[in-house]
């Protein structure tokens, strides 16, 4: 290859075998969390030894290599991303790609517990929108669902984020017998504060104590119920993620539906996921993964790393095969959501 061809190859967008361009990288910066949500983790989770984690500088180098290859959107997630020590250094350094115009969006998914401390600095780093996960507005239920969380602290975090000018999307996992009696109240609360509200189907990832079958509430049923009270208008609003949106005529706000079980949107998947140890998962619902830590550490130059990234994207599967029913007791994948992030 000539030098010019090599430069071209190093900057060409990443496209998988099904013609899907990879424009979105989600990065789990820690598998640790200050909550233990019942659908996400078991109570006595074992976490990775801290020395196995990539440094913040290594995470920056990996993200930057993806940005150089056409990734337009970076989502920092976890575990709880805001409990990783010095995490704002990573946001600060990645913000240079926003300034340079090579990255469209730097964002995060958080449980909100630390937003009070970090919202203003996130906004200063160019973050415009955050996803806050919140499954209930009832303080007792909140404690039961998160096992360790404090609702007031999360609500304070949301206030701080709003005051800092961040747009907020509330993400709630639809949970049978937990929040099925309050989805309308949550929608009206979120829309009253100008926030989008998205519901997510619980996914069979990692072993947990409760049965996922008992938790699973298909969004087709939730949506049918909303029609008793609201007029839902289909809109083509997209945020680059898997949610499909409607506008609620009565509130003027938006509701998103993430339906990996009842209707997957794998055909338009533009995402890959990186763990805090440098493992790249090409699909949330499949076990196949590629180690990027070894090529990252093998040389200061990114050539080996980019070769490994290209080889991984060439194996991105067509889609996932999540099933939750009475007879399927094993999770579809062994790892918990906190490993690859939401
Ligand atoms: N700790 C942060 C938070 O809760 O937003 C970020 C990581 S968390 C793994 C990301 C998202 O995944 C959250 O919205 C959470 O509700 C969701 N989640 C976790 N386990 C899930 C599961 N098994 N099925 C569906 N969503 C899940
Ligand atoms: Fe922590 Fe988020 Fe998992 Fe809850 S969903 S345990 S907040 S990583």
CSV table of C-alpha atoms and ligand atoms in Angstrom, one decimal:
chain,number,residue,atom,x,y,z
A,1,UNK,CA,0.0,0.0,0.0
A,2,UNK,CA,1.2,3.5,-0.8
A,3,UNK,CA,1.4,6.1,2.0
A,4,UNK,CA,-1.6,7.9,0.6
A,5,UNK,CA,-3.6,4.6,0.4
A,6,UNK,CA,-2.6,3.9,4.0
A,7,UNK,CA,-3.8,7.3,5.2
A,8,UNK,CA,-7.1,6.8,3.4
A,9,UNK,CA,-7.6,3.4,4.9
A,10,UNK,CA,-6.9,4.8,8.4
A,11,UNK,CA,-9.6,7.4,8.1
A,12,UNK,CA,-12.2,5.4,6.1
A,13,UNK,CA,-15.5,4.9,8.0
A,14,UNK,CA,-16.1,1.5,9.6
A,15,UNK,CA,-18.8,-0.5,7.8
A,16,UNK,CA,-19.9,-4.0,8.8
A,17,UNK,CA,-20.7,-6.9,6.5
A,18,UNK,CA,-24.4,-5.9,6.4
A,19,UNK,CA,-23.5,-2.4,5.1
A,20,UNK,CA,-24.2,-0.7,8.5
A,21,UNK,CA,-21.8,2.2,9.2
A,22,UNK,CA,-20.5,2.3,12.7
A,23,UNK,CA,-21.0,5.8,13.9
A,24,UNK,CA,-21.8,5.3,17.6
A,25,UNK,CA,-19.5,4.0,20.4
A,26,UNK,CA,-20.6,3.3,23.9
A,27,UNK,CA,-17.9,3.0,26.5
A,28,UNK,CA,-18.3,1.5,29.9
A,29,UNK,CA,-15.7,3.2,32.0
A,30,UNK,CA,-16.2,1.1,35.1
A,31,UNK,CA,-18.2,-2.0,36.0
A,32,UNK,CA,-18.7,-0.7,39.5
A,33,UNK,CA,-21.8,1.1,40.7
A,34,UNK,CA,-23.2,2.8,43.8
A,35,UNK,CA,-26.6,1.0,43.2
A,36,UNK,CA,-27.6,-2.6,42.8
A,37,UNK,CA,-30.7,-2.5,40.6
A,38,UNK,CA,-32.6,-5.7,40.8
A,39,UNK,CA,-32.8,-6.3,37.0
A,40,UNK,CA,-29.2,-5.3,36.4
A,41,UNK,CA,-27.0,-6.8,39.1
A,42,UNK,CA,-27.1,-9.4,41.9
A,43,UNK,CA,-26.7,-8.0,45.4
A,44,UNK,CA,-23.2,-9.5,45.9
A,45,UNK,CA,-21.7,-8.6,42.5
A,46,UNK,CA,-18.0,-9.4,42.0
A,47,UNK,CA,-16.2,-6.5,40.3
A,48,UNK,CA,-13.1,-6.5,38.2
A,49,UNK,CA,-9.8,-5.9,40.0
A,50,UNK,CA,-9.0,-2.2,39.6
A,51,UNK,CA,-5.6,-3.1,38.0
A,52,UNK,CA,-7.4,-4.7,35.0
A,53,UNK,CA,-9.0,-1.4,34.0
A,54,UNK,CA,-7.7,0.7,31.2
A,55,UNK,CA,-6.4,4.0,32.3
A,56,UNK,CA,-8.3,7.1,31.4
A,57,UNK,CA,-5.5,7.9,28.9
A,58,UNK,CA,-5.9,4.5,27.3
A,59,UNK,CA,-9.7,5.0,27.1
A,60,UNK,CA,-9.1,8.4,25.5
A,61,UNK,CA,-6.8,6.8,22.9
A,62,UNK,CA,-9.3,4.1,22.1
A,63,UNK,CA,-12.2,6.5,21.7
A,64,UNK,CA,-10.1,8.9,19.6
A,65,UNK,CA,-9.1,6.0,17.3
A,66,UNK,CA,-12.8,5.3,16.7
A,67,UNK,CA,-13.5,9.1,16.2
A,68,UNK,CA,-10.8,9.1,13.6
A,69,UNK,CA,-12.6,6.2,11.8
A,70,UNK,CA,-15.9,8.0,11.6
A,71,UNK,CA,-17.6,7.6,15.0
A,72,UNK,CA,-19.8,10.6,15.5
A,73,UNK,CA,-21.3,9.9,18.9
A,74,UNK,CA,-19.7,8.8,22.1
A,75,UNK,CA,-21.7,7.7,25.1
A,76,UNK,CA,-19.9,7.2,28.4
A,77,UNK,CA,-21.6,4.6,30.5
A,78,UNK,CA,-21.0,1.8,33.0
A,79,UNK,CA,-21.6,0.6,35.8
A,80,UNK,CA,-22.0,4.1,37.0
A,81,UNK,CA,-19.7,6.3,35.0
A,82,UNK,CA,-19.6,9.1,37.5
A,83,UNK,CA,-18.2,6.9,40.3
A,84,UNK,CA,-15.0,6.3,38.3
A,85,UNK,CA,-12.2,8.4,39.9
A,86,UNK,CA,-11.2,11.5,37.9
A,87,UNK,CA,-13.8,10.7,35.2
A,88,UNK,CA,-14.1,14.4,34.4
A,89,UNK,CA,-10.6,14.2,33.0
A,90,UNK,CA,-11.8,11.9,30.3
A,91,UNK,CA,-14.8,14.1,29.4
A,92,UNK,CA,-12.4,17.1,29.3
A,93,UNK,CA,-9.9,15.5,27.0
A,94,UNK,CA,-12.6,14.0,24.7
A,95,UNK,CA,-14.2,17.4,24.4
A,96,UNK,CA,-11.4,18.4,22.1
A,97,UNK,CA,-13.0,16.3,19.3
A,98,UNK,CA,-16.2,18.3,19.7
A,99,UNK,CA,-14.3,21.5,19.4
A,100,UNK,CA,-12.5,20.2,16.4
A,101,UNK,CA,-15.8,19.2,14.8
A,102,UNK,CA,-14.7,15.6,14.4
A,103,UNK,CA,-17.3,14.4,17.0
A,104,UNK,CA,-21.0,15.4,16.9
A,105,UNK,CA,-22.0,14.4,20.4
A,106,UNK,CA,-20.4,13.4,23.7
A,107,UNK,CA,-23.0,12.2,26.2
A,108,UNK,CA,-23.5,9.8,29.1
A,109,UNK,CA,-26.0,7.5,30.8
A,110,UNK,CA,-26.1,7.8,34.5
A,111,UNK,CA,-28.2,6.8,37.5
A,112,UNK,CA,-28.1,10.5,38.5
A,113,UNK,CA,-26.7,10.0,42.0
A,114,UNK,CA,-23.6,12.1,41.3
A,115,UNK,CA,-25.1,14.6,38.9
A,116,UNK,CA,-25.3,17.2,41.6
A,117,UNK,CA,-21.5,17.3,41.8
A,118,UNK,CA,-20.8,17.0,38.1
A,119,UNK,CA,-23.6,18.6,36.0
A,120,UNK,CA,-22.0,22.0,35.6
A,121,UNK,CA,-18.6,20.6,34.6
A,122,UNK,CA,-20.2,18.2,32.1
A,123,UNK,CA,-22.0,21.1,30.4
A,124,UNK,CA,-18.7,22.9,30.4
A,125,UNK,CA,-17.1,20.0,28.6
A,126,UNK,CA,-19.6,20.3,25.8
A,127,UNK,CA,-22.1,17.6,27.0
A,128,UNK,CA,-25.6,18.7,25.8
A,129,UNK,CA,-27.8,15.8,26.7
A,130,UNK,CA,-27.8,13.2,29.5
A,131,UNK,CA,-29.8,10.0,29.9
A,132,UNK,CA,-30.8,9.5,33.6
A,133,UNK,CA,-32.1,6.1,34.5
A,134,UNK,CA,-35.1,6.3,36.9
A,135,UNK,CA,-37.6,3.6,37.2
A,136,UNK,CA,-40.0,5.0,39.8
A,137,UNK,CA,-40.9,8.3,41.6
A,138,UNK,CA,-41.8,6.5,44.8
A,139,UNK,CA,-39.0,6.7,47.3
A,140,UNK,CA,-39.7,3.3,48.9
A,141,UNK,CA,-40.0,1.5,45.6
A,142,UNK,CA,-36.9,3.3,44.4
A,143,UNK,CA,-34.9,1.9,47.3
A,144,UNK,CA,-36.3,-1.6,46.6
A,145,UNK,CA,-35.5,-1.5,42.9
A,146,UNK,CA,-32.0,0.0,43.3
A,147,UNK,CA,-31.4,-1.7,46.6
A,148,UNK,CA,-29.0,1.1,47.7
A,149,UNK,CA,-30.3,4.3,46.0
A,150,UNK,CA,-31.7,7.5,47.4
A,151,UNK,CA,-34.5,9.0,45.3
A,152,UNK,CA,-34.0,12.5,46.6
A,153,UNK,CA,-30.3,12.6,45.6
A,154,UNK,CA,-31.2,11.6,42.1
A,155,UNK,CA,-33.9,14.3,41.9
A,156,UNK,CA,-31.4,16.8,43.1
A,157,UNK,CA,-29.0,15.6,40.4
A,158,UNK,CA,-31.7,16.1,37.8
A,159,UNK,CA,-32.4,19.6,39.1
A,160,UNK,CA,-28.6,20.4,38.9
A,161,UNK,CA,-28.5,19.1,35.3
A,162,UNK,CA,-31.5,21.2,34.3
A,163,UNK,CA,-29.9,24.2,35.9
A,164,UNK,CA,-26.7,23.6,34.0
A,165,UNK,CA,-28.7,23.6,30.7
A,166,UNK,CA,-28.5,19.9,30.0
A,167,UNK,CA,-31.3,18.3,28.1
A,168,UNK,CA,-32.5,15.2,30.0
A,169,UNK,CA,-34.0,12.0,28.9
A,170,UNK,CA,-35.4,9.8,31.6
A,171,UNK,CA,-35.0,6.1,31.0
A,172,UNK,CA,-37.2,3.6,32.9
A,173,UNK,CA,-37.1,-0.1,32.6
A,174,UNK,CA,-40.7,-1.3,32.4
A,175,UNK,CA,-41.1,-3.7,35.3
A,176,UNK,CA,-44.2,-5.8,35.9
A,177,UNK,CA,-45.5,-5.3,39.4
A,178,UNK,CA,-43.0,-2.5,40.1
A,179,UNK,CA,-43.7,0.6,38.0
A,180,UNK,CA,-46.7,-0.6,35.9
A,181,UNK,CA,-49.0,1.5,38.2
A,182,UNK,CA,-47.2,4.8,37.7
A,183,UNK,CA,-46.1,5.1,34.0
A,184,UNK,CA,-48.6,7.8,33.4
A,185,UNK,CA,-47.5,9.8,36.5
A,186,UNK,CA,-43.9,9.5,35.3
A,187,UNK,CA,-44.7,10.7,31.8
A,188,UNK,CA,-46.6,13.7,33.2
A,189,UNK,CA,-43.8,14.5,35.6
A,190,UNK,CA,-41.1,14.2,32.9
A,191,UNK,CA,-43.0,16.1,30.3
A,192,UNK,CA,-44.0,18.8,32.8
A,193,UNK,CA,-40.3,19.5,33.2
A,194,UNK,CA,-39.6,19.4,29.5
A,195,UNK,CA,-37.8,16.0,29.6
A,196,UNK,CA,-38.2,13.1,27.2
A,197,UNK,CA,-39.3,9.8,28.8
A,198,UNK,CA,-38.2,6.5,27.4
A,199,UNK,CA,-39.3,3.0,28.4
A,200,UNK,CA,-37.0,-0.1,28.0
A,201,UNK,CA,-37.8,-3.8,28.0
A,202,UNK,CA,-35.9,-5.8,30.5
A,203,UNK,CA,-33.2,-7.8,28.7
A,204,UNK,CA,-32.0,-11.3,29.7
A,205,UNK,CA,-28.3,-10.4,30.5
A,206,UNK,CA,-26.4,-11.9,33.4
A,207,UNK,CA,-27.6,-14.0,36.3
A,208,UNK,CA,-29.7,-12.2,38.9
A,209,UNK,CA,-31.7,-13.5,41.8
A,210,UNK,CA,-35.3,-12.5,40.7
A,211,UNK,CA,-36.7,-14.2,37.6
A,212,UNK,CA,-36.6,-12.0,34.5
A,213,UNK,CA,-39.9,-13.6,33.5
A,214,UNK,CA,-41.5,-12.1,36.6
A,215,UNK,CA,-40.0,-8.7,35.8
A,216,UNK,CA,-40.7,-8.5,32.0
A,217,UNK,CA,-43.5,-6.2,30.9
A,218,UNK,CA,-43.7,-6.1,27.1
A,219,UNK,CA,-43.8,-2.5,25.8
A,220,UNK,CA,-46.6,-3.5,23.4
A,221,UNK,CA,-48.8,-3.9,26.5
A,222,UNK,CA,-47.6,-0.6,28.0
A,223,UNK,CA,-48.2,1.2,24.8
A,224,UNK,CA,-51.7,-0.2,24.5
A,225,UNK,CA,-52.4,1.0,28.0
A,226,UNK,CA,-51.2,4.5,27.3
A,227,UNK,CA,-53.7,4.7,24.4
A,228,UNK,CA,-56.5,4.6,27.0
A,229,UNK,CA,-55.4,8.1,28.2
A,230,UNK,CA,-53.3,9.7,25.5
A,231,UNK,CA,-53.2,10.3,21.8
A,232,UNK,CA,-49.8,9.0,20.6
A,233,UNK,CA,-48.5,10.5,17.3
A,234,UNK,CA,-45.7,8.7,15.4
A,235,UNK,CA,-42.9,11.1,14.7
A,236,UNK,CA,-39.6,10.5,13.0
A,237,UNK,CA,-37.4,12.1,15.7
A,238,UNK,CA,-34.2,10.0,16.1
A,239,UNK,CA,-31.3,10.4,18.5
A,240,UNK,CA,-29.0,7.8,16.8
A,241,UNK,CA,-30.0,5.2,19.4
A,242,UNK,CA,-32.5,2.3,19.3
A,243,UNK,CA,-35.5,4.2,20.7
A,244,UNK,CA,-38.6,4.9,18.5
A,245,UNK,CA,-40.5,8.0,19.5
A,246,UNK,CA,-44.1,9.2,19.6
A,247,UNK,CA,-45.4,12.6,20.7
A,248,UNK,CA,-48.1,12.7,23.3
A,249,UNK,CA,-50.7,15.2,22.0
A,250,UNK,CA,-52.0,16.0,25.5
A,251,UNK,CA,-48.6,16.8,27.1
A,252,UNK,CA,-46.7,17.9,24.0
A,253,UNK,CA,-43.7,15.7,25.2
A,254,UNK,CA,-42.0,12.7,23.6
A,255,UNK,CA,-42.1,9.1,24.7
A,256,UNK,CA,-39.4,6.6,23.4
A,257,UNK,CA,-39.8,2.9,23.3
A,258,UNK,CA,-36.8,0.6,23.3
A,259,UNK,CA,-38.1,-2.9,22.5
A,260,UNK,CA,-35.3,-5.4,22.1
A,261,UNK,CA,-37.7,-8.2,22.8
A,262,UNK,CA,-41.0,-7.4,21.1
A,263,UNK,CA,-39.4,-5.6,18.1
A,264,UNK,CA,-35.7,-5.4,17.6
A,265,UNK,CA,-34.2,-2.8,15.4
A,266,UNK,CA,-30.9,-4.7,14.6
A,267,UNK,CA,-31.2,-3.9,10.9
A,268,UNK,CA,-30.3,-0.2,11.6
A,269,UNK,CA,-27.8,-0.9,14.4
A,270,UNK,CA,-24.9,1.6,14.2
A,271,UNK,CA,-23.3,0.8,17.5
A,272,UNK,CA,-20.5,-1.1,19.1
A,273,UNK,CA,-19.6,-1.3,22.8
A,274,UNK,CA,-16.3,-1.1,24.6
A,275,UNK,CA,-15.7,-2.3,28.2
A,276,UNK,CA,-13.5,-0.8,30.8
A,277,UNK,CA,-10.9,-3.5,30.1
A,278,UNK,CA,-10.8,-2.8,26.4
A,279,UNK,CA,-13.0,-5.6,25.1
A,280,UNK,CA,-15.1,-4.6,22.2
A,281,UNK,CA,-18.6,-6.2,21.9
A,282,UNK,CA,-20.1,-5.9,18.5
A,283,UNK,CA,-23.6,-6.7,19.7
A,284,UNK,CA,-25.2,-6.2,23.1
A,285,UNK,CA,-26.9,-9.6,22.8
A,286,UNK,CA,-24.1,-11.9,21.6
A,287,UNK,CA,-21.0,-13.3,23.3
A,288,UNK,CA,-18.5,-12.6,20.5
A,289,UNK,CA,-16.0,-9.9,21.4
A,290,UNK,CA,-12.5,-8.6,20.4
A,291,UNK,CA,-9.7,-7.7,22.7
A,292,UNK,CA,-8.4,-4.2,21.9
A,293,UNK,CA,-6.2,-3.9,25.0
A,294,UNK,CA,-3.4,-6.0,23.7
A,295,UNK,CA,-3.0,-4.2,20.4
A,296,UNK,CA,-3.5,-0.9,22.2
A,297,UNK,CA,-0.6,-1.7,24.5
A,298,UNK,CA,1.6,-3.4,21.9
A,299,UNK,CA,2.6,-0.1,20.3
A,300,UNK,CA,2.3,3.7,20.6
A,301,UNK,CA,1.2,3.8,17.0
A,302,UNK,CA,-2.5,3.0,16.3
A,303,UNK,CA,-1.9,0.7,13.3
A,304,UNK,CA,-2.3,-2.6,15.2
A,305,UNK,CA,-5.3,-1.2,17.1
A,306,UNK,CA,-7.0,-0.2,13.9
A,307,UNK,CA,-6.4,-3.6,12.4
A,308,UNK,CA,-8.0,-5.2,15.4
A,309,UNK,CA,-11.0,-2.8,15.2
A,310,UNK,CA,-11.5,-3.5,11.5
A,311,UNK,CA,-11.3,-7.3,12.1
A,312,UNK,CA,-13.9,-7.0,14.9
A,313,UNK,CA,-16.3,-4.9,12.8
A,314,UNK,CA,-16.0,-7.4,10.0
A,315,UNK,CA,-17.6,-10.0,12.4
A,316,UNK,CA,-20.5,-7.8,13.7
A,317,UNK,CA,-23.4,-10.2,13.8
A,318,UNK,CA,-26.7,-9.5,12.1
A,319,UNK,CA,-28.6,-9.2,15.4
A,320,UNK,CA,-29.4,-10.6,18.8
A,321,UNK,CA,-31.8,-13.4,19.8
A,322,UNK,CA,-33.2,-12.2,23.2
A,323,UNK,CA,-36.1,-14.4,24.5
A,324,UNK,CA,-37.9,-14.1,27.8
A,325,UNK,CA,-40.5,-16.7,28.4
A,326,UNK,CA,-41.6,-19.2,31.0
A,327,UNK,CA,-39.3,-22.0,29.7
A,328,UNK,CA,-36.1,-20.0,29.0
A,329,UNK,CA,-34.4,-19.6,32.4
A,330,UNK,CA,-30.8,-18.9,31.2
A,331,UNK,CA,-29.9,-15.4,30.2
A,332,UNK,CA,-29.1,-14.8,26.5
A,333,UNK,CA,-25.6,-13.7,27.5
A,334,UNK,CA,-23.6,-14.3,30.7
A,335,UNK,CA,-22.4,-10.8,31.3
A,336,UNK,CA,-24.4,-8.2,33.1
A,337,UNK,CA,-25.5,-5.0,31.4
A,338,UNK,CA,-23.1,-3.1,33.7
A,339,UNK,CA,-20.2,-4.7,31.8
A,340,UNK,CA,-21.1,-3.3,28.4
A,341,UNK,CA,-23.3,-0.4,29.6
A,342,UNK,CA,-26.7,0.6,28.4
B,1,LIG,N1,-25.5,3.2,35.8
B,1,LIG,C1,-26.0,3.9,34.7
B,1,LIG,C2,-27.5,4.0,34.7
B,1,LIG,O1,-28.1,3.2,35.4
B,1,LIG,O2,-28.0,4.7,33.9
B,1,LIG,C3,-25.4,3.4,33.4
B,1,LIG,C4,-25.3,2.0,33.2
B,1,LIG,S1,-26.9,1.1,33.2
B,1,LIG,C5,-26.3,-0.6,32.9
B,1,LIG,C6,-27.6,1.6,31.7
B,1,LIG,C7,-29.0,1.3,31.4
B,1,LIG,O3,-29.2,-0.1,31.3
B,1,LIG,C8,-29.9,1.8,32.6
B,1,LIG,O4,-31.0,2.6,32.0
B,1,LIG,C9,-30.5,0.5,33.1
B,1,LIG,O5,-31.8,0.7,33.6
B,1,LIG,C10,-30.4,-0.4,31.9
B,1,LIG,N2,-30.4,-1.8,32.3
B,1,LIG,C11,-29.6,-2.4,33.1
B,1,LIG,N3,-29.8,-3.8,33.1
B,1,LIG,C12,-30.8,-4.0,32.2
B,1,LIG,C13,-31.5,-5.1,31.7
B,1,LIG,N4,-31.2,-6.3,32.1
B,1,LIG,N5,-32.4,-4.9,30.8
B,1,LIG,C14,-32.7,-3.7,30.3
B,1,LIG,N6,-32.1,-2.6,30.7
B,1,LIG,C15,-31.2,-2.7,31.7
B,2,LIG,FE1,-25.9,0.5,38.5
B,2,LIG,FE2,-27.1,1.4,36.3
B,2,LIG,FE3,-27.0,-1.2,36.8
B,2,LIG,FE4,-28.5,0.3,38.3
B,2,LIG,S1,-28.7,-0.1,36.1
B,2,LIG,S2,-27.1,-1.3,39.1
B,2,LIG,S3,-27.5,2.1,38.4
B,2,LIG,S4,-25.2,0.1,36.5
